[in-house]
Every structure is written in C-alpha cells, then in structure tokens.
Short mmCIF file of C-alpha atoms in Angstrom, two decimals:
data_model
loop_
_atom_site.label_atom_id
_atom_site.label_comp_id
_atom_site.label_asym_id
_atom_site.label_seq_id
_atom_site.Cartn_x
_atom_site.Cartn_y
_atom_site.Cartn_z
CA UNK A 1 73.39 -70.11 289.65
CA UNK A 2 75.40 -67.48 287.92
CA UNK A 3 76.69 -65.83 291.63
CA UNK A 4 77.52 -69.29 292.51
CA UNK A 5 80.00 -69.93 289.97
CA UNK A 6 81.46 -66.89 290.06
CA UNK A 7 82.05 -67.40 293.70
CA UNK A 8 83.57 -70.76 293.12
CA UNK A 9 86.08 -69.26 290.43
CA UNK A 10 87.00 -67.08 293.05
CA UNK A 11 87.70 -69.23 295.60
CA UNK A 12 89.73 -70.99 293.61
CA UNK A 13 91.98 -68.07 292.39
CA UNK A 14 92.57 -67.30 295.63
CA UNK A 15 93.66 -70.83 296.42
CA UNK A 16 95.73 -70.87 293.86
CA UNK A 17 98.03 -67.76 294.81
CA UNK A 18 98.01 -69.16 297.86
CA UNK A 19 99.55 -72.37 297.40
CA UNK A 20 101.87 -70.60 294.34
CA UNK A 21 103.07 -68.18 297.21
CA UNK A 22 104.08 -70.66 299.79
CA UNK A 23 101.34 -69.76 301.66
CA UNK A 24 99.28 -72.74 301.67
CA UNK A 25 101.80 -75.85 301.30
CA UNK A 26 99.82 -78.59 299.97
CA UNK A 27 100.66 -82.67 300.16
CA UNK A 28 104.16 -82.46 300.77
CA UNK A 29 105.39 -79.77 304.02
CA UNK A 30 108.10 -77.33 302.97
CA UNK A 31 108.86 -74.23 305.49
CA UNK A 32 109.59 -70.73 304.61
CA UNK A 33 113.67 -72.05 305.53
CA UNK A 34 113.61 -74.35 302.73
CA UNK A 35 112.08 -71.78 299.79
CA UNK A 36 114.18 -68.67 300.43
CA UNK A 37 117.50 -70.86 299.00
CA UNK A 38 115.03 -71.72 296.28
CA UNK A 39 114.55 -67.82 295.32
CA UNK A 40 117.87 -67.03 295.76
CA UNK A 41 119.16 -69.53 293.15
CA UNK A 42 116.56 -68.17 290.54
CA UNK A 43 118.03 -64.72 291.14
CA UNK A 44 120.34 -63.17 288.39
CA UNK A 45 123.91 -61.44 289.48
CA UNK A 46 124.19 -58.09 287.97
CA UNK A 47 127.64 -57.44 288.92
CA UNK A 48 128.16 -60.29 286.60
CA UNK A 49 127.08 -59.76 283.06
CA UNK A 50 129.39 -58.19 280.49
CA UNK A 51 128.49 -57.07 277.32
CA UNK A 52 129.80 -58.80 274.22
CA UNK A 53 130.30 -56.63 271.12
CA UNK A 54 128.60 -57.70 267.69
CA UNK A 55 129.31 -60.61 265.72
CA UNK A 56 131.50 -58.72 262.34
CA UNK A 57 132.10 -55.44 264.18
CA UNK A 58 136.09 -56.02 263.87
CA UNK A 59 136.40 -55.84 267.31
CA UNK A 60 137.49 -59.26 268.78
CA UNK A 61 135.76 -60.24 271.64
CA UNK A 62 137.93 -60.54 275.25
CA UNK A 63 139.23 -63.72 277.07
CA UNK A 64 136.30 -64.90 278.98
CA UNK A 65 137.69 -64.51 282.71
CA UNK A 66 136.13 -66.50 285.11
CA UNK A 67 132.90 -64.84 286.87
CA UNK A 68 130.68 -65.56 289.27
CA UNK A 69 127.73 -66.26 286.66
CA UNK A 70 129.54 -68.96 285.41
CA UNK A 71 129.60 -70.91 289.12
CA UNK A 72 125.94 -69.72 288.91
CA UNK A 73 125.00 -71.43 285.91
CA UNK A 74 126.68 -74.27 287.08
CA UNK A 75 125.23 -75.02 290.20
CA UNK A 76 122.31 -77.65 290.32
CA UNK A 77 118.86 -76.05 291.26
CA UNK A 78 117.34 -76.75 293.98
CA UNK A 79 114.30 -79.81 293.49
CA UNK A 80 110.60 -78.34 293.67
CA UNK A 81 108.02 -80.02 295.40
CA UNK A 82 106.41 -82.78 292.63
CA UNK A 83 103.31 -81.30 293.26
CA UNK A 84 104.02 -77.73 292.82
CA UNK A 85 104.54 -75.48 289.78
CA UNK A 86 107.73 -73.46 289.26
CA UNK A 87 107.07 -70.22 290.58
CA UNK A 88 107.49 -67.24 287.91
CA UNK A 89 110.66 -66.11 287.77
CA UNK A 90 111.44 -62.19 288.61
CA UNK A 91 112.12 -60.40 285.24
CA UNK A 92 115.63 -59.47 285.29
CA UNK A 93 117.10 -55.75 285.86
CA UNK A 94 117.79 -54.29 282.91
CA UNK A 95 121.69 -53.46 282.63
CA UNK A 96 122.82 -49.85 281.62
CA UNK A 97 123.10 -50.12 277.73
CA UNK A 98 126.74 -48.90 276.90
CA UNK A 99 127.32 -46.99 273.62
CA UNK A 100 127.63 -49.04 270.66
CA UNK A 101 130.90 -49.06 269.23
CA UNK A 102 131.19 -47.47 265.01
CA UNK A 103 132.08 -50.29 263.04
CA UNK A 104 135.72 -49.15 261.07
CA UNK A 105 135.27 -49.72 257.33
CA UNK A 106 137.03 -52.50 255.89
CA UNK A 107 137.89 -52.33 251.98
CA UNK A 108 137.13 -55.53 250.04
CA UNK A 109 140.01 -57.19 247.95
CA UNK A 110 138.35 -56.03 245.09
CA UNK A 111 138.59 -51.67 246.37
CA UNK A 112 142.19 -52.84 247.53
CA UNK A 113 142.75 -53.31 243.64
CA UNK A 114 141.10 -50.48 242.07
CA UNK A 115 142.92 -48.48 244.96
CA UNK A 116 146.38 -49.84 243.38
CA UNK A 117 145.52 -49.53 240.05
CA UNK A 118 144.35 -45.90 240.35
CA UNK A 119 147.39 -45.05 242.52
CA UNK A 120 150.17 -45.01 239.44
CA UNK A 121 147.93 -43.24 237.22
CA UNK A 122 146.90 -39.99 239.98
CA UNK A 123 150.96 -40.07 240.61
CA UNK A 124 151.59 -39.49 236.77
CA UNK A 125 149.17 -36.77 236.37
CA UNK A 126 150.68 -35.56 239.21
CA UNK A 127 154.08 -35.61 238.04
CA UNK A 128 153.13 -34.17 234.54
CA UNK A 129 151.54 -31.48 236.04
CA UNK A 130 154.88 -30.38 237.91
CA UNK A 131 156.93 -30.96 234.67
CA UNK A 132 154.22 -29.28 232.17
CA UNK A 133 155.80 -25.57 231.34
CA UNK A 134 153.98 -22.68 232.12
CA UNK A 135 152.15 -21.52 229.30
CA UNK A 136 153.66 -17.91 227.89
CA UNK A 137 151.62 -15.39 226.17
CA UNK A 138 153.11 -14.37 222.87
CA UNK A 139 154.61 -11.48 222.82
CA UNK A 140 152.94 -8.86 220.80
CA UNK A 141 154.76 -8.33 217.11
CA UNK A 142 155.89 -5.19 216.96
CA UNK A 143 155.07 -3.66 213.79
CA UNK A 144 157.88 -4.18 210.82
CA UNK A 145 159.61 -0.44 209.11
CA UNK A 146 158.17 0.08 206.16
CA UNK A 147 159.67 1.35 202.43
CA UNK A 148 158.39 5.28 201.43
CA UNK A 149 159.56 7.10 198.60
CA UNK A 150 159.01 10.39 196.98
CA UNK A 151 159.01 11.89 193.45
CA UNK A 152 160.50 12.93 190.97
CA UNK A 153 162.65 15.98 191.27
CA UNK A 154 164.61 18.03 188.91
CA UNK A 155 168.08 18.90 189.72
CA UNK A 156 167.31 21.94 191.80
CA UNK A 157 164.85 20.46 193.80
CA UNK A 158 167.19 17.50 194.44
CA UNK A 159 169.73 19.53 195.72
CA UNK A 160 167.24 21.27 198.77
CA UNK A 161 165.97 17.95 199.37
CA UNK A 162 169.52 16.44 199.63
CA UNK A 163 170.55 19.55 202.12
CA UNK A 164 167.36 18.79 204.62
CA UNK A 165 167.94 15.21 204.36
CA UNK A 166 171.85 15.65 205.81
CA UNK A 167 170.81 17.77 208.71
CA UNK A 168 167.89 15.68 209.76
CA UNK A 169 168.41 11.92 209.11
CA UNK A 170 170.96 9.18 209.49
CA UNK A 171 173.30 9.68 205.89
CA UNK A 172 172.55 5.49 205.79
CA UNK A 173 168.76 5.80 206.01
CA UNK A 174 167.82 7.62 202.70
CA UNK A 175 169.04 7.87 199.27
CA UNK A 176 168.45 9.79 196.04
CA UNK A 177 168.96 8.03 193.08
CA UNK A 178 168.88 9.01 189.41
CA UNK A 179 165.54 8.87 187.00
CA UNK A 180 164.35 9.51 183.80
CA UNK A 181 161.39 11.82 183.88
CA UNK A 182 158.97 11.01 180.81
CA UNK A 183 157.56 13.81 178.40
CA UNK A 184 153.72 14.44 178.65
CA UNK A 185 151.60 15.88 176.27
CA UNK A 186 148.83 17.97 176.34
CA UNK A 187 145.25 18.46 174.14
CA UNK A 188 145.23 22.18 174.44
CA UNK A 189 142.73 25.08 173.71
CA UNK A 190 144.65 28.51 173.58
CA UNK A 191 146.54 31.01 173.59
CA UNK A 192 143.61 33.21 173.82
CA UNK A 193 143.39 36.77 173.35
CA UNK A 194 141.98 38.18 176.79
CA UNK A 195 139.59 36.54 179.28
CA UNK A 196 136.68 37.14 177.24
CA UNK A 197 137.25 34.72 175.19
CA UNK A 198 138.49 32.44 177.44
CA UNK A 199 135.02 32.60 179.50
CA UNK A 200 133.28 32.34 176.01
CA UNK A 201 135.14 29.05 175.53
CA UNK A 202 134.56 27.57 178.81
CA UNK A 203 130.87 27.90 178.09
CA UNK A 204 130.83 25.86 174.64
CA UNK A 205 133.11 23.25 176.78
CA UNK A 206 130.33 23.64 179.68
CA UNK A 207 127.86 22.62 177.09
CA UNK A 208 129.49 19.75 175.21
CA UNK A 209 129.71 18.10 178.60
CA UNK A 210 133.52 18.31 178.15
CA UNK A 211 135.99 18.57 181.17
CA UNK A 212 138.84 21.13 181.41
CA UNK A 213 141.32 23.03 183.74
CA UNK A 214 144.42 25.61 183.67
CA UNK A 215 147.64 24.37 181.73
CA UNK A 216 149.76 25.47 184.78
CA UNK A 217 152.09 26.77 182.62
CA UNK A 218 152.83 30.35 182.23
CA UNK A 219 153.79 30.30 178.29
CA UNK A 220 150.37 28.54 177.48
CA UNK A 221 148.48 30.88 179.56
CA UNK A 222 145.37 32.51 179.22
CA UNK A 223 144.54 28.87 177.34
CA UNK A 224 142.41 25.44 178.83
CA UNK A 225 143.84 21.95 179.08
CA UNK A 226 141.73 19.15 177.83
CA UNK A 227 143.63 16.24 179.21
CA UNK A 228 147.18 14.99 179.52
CA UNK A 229 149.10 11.70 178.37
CA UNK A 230 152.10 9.93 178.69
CA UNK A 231 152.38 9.80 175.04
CA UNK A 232 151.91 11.27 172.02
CA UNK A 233 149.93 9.05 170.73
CA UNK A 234 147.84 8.83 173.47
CA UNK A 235 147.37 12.52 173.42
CA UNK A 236 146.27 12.18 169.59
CA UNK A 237 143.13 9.28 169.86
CA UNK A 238 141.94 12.10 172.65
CA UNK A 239 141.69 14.47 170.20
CA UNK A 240 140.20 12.70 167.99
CA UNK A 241 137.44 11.65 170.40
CA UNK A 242 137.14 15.03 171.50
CA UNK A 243 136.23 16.02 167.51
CA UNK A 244 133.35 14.15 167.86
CA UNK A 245 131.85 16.44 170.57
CA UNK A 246 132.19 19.24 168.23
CA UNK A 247 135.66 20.53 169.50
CA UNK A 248 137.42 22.04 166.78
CA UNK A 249 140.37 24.59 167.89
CA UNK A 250 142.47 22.00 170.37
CA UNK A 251 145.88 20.84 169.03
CA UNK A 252 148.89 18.31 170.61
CA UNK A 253 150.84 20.29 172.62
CA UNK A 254 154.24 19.13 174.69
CA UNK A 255 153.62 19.57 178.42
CA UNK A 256 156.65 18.28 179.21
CA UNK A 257 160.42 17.14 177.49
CA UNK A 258 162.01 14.08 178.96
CA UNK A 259 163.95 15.53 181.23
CA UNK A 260 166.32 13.86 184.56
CA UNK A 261 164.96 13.63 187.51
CA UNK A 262 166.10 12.09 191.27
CA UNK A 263 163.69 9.75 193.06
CA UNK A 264 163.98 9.63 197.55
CA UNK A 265 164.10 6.11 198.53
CA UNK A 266 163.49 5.44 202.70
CA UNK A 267 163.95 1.83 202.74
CA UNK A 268 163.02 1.19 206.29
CA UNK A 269 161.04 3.86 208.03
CA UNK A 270 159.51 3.18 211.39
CA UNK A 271 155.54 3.75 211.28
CA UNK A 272 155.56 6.32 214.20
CA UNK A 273 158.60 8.31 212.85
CA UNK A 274 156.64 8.81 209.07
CA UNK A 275 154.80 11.85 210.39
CA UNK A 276 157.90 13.11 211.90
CA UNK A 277 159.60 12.77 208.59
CA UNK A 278 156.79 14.29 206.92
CA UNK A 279 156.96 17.61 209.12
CA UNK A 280 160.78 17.85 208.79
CA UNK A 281 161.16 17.64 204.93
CA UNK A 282 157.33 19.35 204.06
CA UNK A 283 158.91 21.86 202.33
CA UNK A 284 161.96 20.48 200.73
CA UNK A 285 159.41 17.93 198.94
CA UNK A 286 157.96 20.57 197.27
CA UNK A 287 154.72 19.46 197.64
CA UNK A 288 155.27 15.89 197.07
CA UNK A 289 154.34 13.05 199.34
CA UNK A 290 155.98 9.92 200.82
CA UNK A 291 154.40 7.07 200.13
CA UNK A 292 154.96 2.92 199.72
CA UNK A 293 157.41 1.87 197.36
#
C-alpha cells in the first residue's frame, strides 16, 4: 500500500513539471511559438536599471530620461492559458553594486548659531592676544652707595688722612669735618714699683674674679686698668662697686681731656669700591675702620 502511494505521488510530480514546462499542454493547445514571447516579456533589461542614491543623502536625484524599462513596464503581458499557473519567474541578475556615496555633513540652524555666536568672541581673544605687550622681566636693582665714616682723629692724624684722601679720591666724595672728642676716665691700679708687684696684683685681681688690662699709656705704666667711662661719674659708682670685691688701692684717673678731633664722612660709597678704599687709606686711618654712618 505504502509503494503504491509513493508511486502515485510520483507520477504526479512528474506530471506536474511537465505541464509547468510546456511540455505537456493540457485543455487548451499552445505551441512552443506562442510561449517563447511569453518568457521574453517576463525577462528583466539590465542595460536598463540605474541606481538611485538615498533618500536624505543631499544628493538630488537626476531627471528621469526615458529608458527602455519604462516601455517595458508599460507593455501589457501576454494572457496565460486559464488553466495554467504562471510559470516562476527567473530571479533577476544581480547589478554591480556601485560605491555608496559619503553623506556631506549638514549643520543644523541651531550649530549655525552657536557657530556665530562663538565667532566674535575667538576674534577678540584673538585680537587681544596681538595687542597684549610682551611681558618684561624687571631689571635687577642694582645695589644703592652706601654712607661710611671713620673716627675720630686728632689734628695730626687729620692732616695724613687729608693728604691720602687728595691723591686717591674725587676732592667731592669725602670730607673731614670738625668734632669734639669727649674726656674718659679711668679706675686705675698703679704706678707700681717693678713687675713684681704688678704680677702680685694681677693675682689678688685673678682671685676676686675681677677683670683688668694695660692702661696703654706710657705715664701710667707699669699700672692695671679696671675699666673706662665716659664720665666721671660713671668712673666713680665703678669704684665703688669694685670696693665691695675687696679692691682697695684703685683711684679716678683722667684717660683722656676733651680734646678736638676730625670725623671722615663718605657719603656715597659704592659697595664693591669699600675694600678698595679700605686698602688705599689702611694706614692713614691709623687703625680705624670705615663703617655705616
């Protein structure tokens, strides 16, 4: 039973690609003549298809020209047989694909007005820029002269400092002017007799924890100073003080009268030209020292 319906299906397949070949007209008669126009009206035109860009690529489309497709598409079809089924239509050739075109960028109305907007603003940064000065670096300060003076002398060391000052500096760049020199007195231990005693006395000194040096002055010598003062009465509360350590032979002496003196002014000095100065007057300063005024 099973063979015999599997025969039957087979008979009838091949029946039907018989009759949907031509091969086996059925009911109405229709040659091999009358098909082939049939065929070649369900055939497709290569020559005459044209590609047609995207819809919003920018790129407007060409006039449509006349083509041969169109007289295609317009002329009727030839009538089938009632009783037969279309035959399937051949699939069409595929046409060479042709590169597809970059779409240009378009800018919105909204860009368009931040475009604007921005365009004043870059073209005054721009034009500040070109005006803006170049920035200088300061130029370093060079360091200001500076006032020195020295002293005081007495008259005859005035008048060797006055000599080395004309033969060495400007006559507008120094002067020596005129000052009093204040007395100075003494607390004094002496005159002694001969070194002996003078060692002996440094010893009690030593051990009353009492400082002490030369006098520096050849009529006082061999002696010890015990401190000097402006005044008088300066000179006298340090002896006093000094009685309480047990000192008993130290008197108020005058180290000094209140005498004249000249005082060397540079008002405006240079700092690299100070040691220069220095070297060229050492020894017409007589051991003195410029320093700030």
């Amino acid at each position: 039973m099973l063979r015999f319906t599997v025969l039957i299906l087979a008979l009838a397949n091949a029946g039907y690609y018989a009759w949907a070949h031509g091969l086996m007209p059925l009911g109405q008669s229709t040659s091999s003549a009358e098909a082939e126009p049939q065929r070649l009206a369900q055939q497709l035109h290569p020559d005459a298809l044209r590609i047609v860009p995207k819809a919003g690529a920018g790129t407007p489309a060409p006039e449509e020209a006349p083509s041969t497709s169109t007289a295609t598409k317009s002329a009727p079809v030839a009538a089938t047989p009632p009783a037969a089924s279309p035959a399937p239509a051949q699939a069409p050739t595929p046409a060479p694909t042709a590169p597809t075109a970059v779409p240009t960028p378009t800018l919105t109305p909204a860009a368009i007005a931040v475009t604007a907007a921005a365009v004043p603003a870059l073209a005054l940064a721009a034009a500040q820029s070109e005006s803006k000065p170049e920035a200088k670096t300061p130029a370093k300060a060079e360091p200001s002269a500076i006032c020195l003076q020295a002293g005081a002398f007495n008259a005859a060391q005035a008048d060797v400092l006055r000599r080395a000052l004309g033969s060495s500096l400007p006559a507008d760049s120094w002067s020596l002017s005129n000052a009093t020199l204040p007395g100075r007195w003494m607390v004094y231990m002496g005159r002694f007799p001969d070194l002996n005693t003078l060692d002996k006395k440094r010893k009690e000194l030593q051990a009353r924890d009492v400082p002490y040096d030369r006098p520096q002055i050849a009529a006082l010598e061999p002696g010890l100073s015990l401190g000097r003062y402006s005044t008088e009465e300066a000179a006298e509360r340090a002896l006093a003080q000094l009685g309480t350590k047990g000192v008993r032979s130290a008197r108020v002496v005058p180290e000094r009268a209140e005498t004249p003196a000249f005082v060397l002014r540079l008002p405006a000095v240079a700092p690299d030209a100070r040691q220069r100065i220095n070297a060229t007057l050492r020894r017409a300063l007589a051991g003195k020292t410029l320093r700030p005024c």
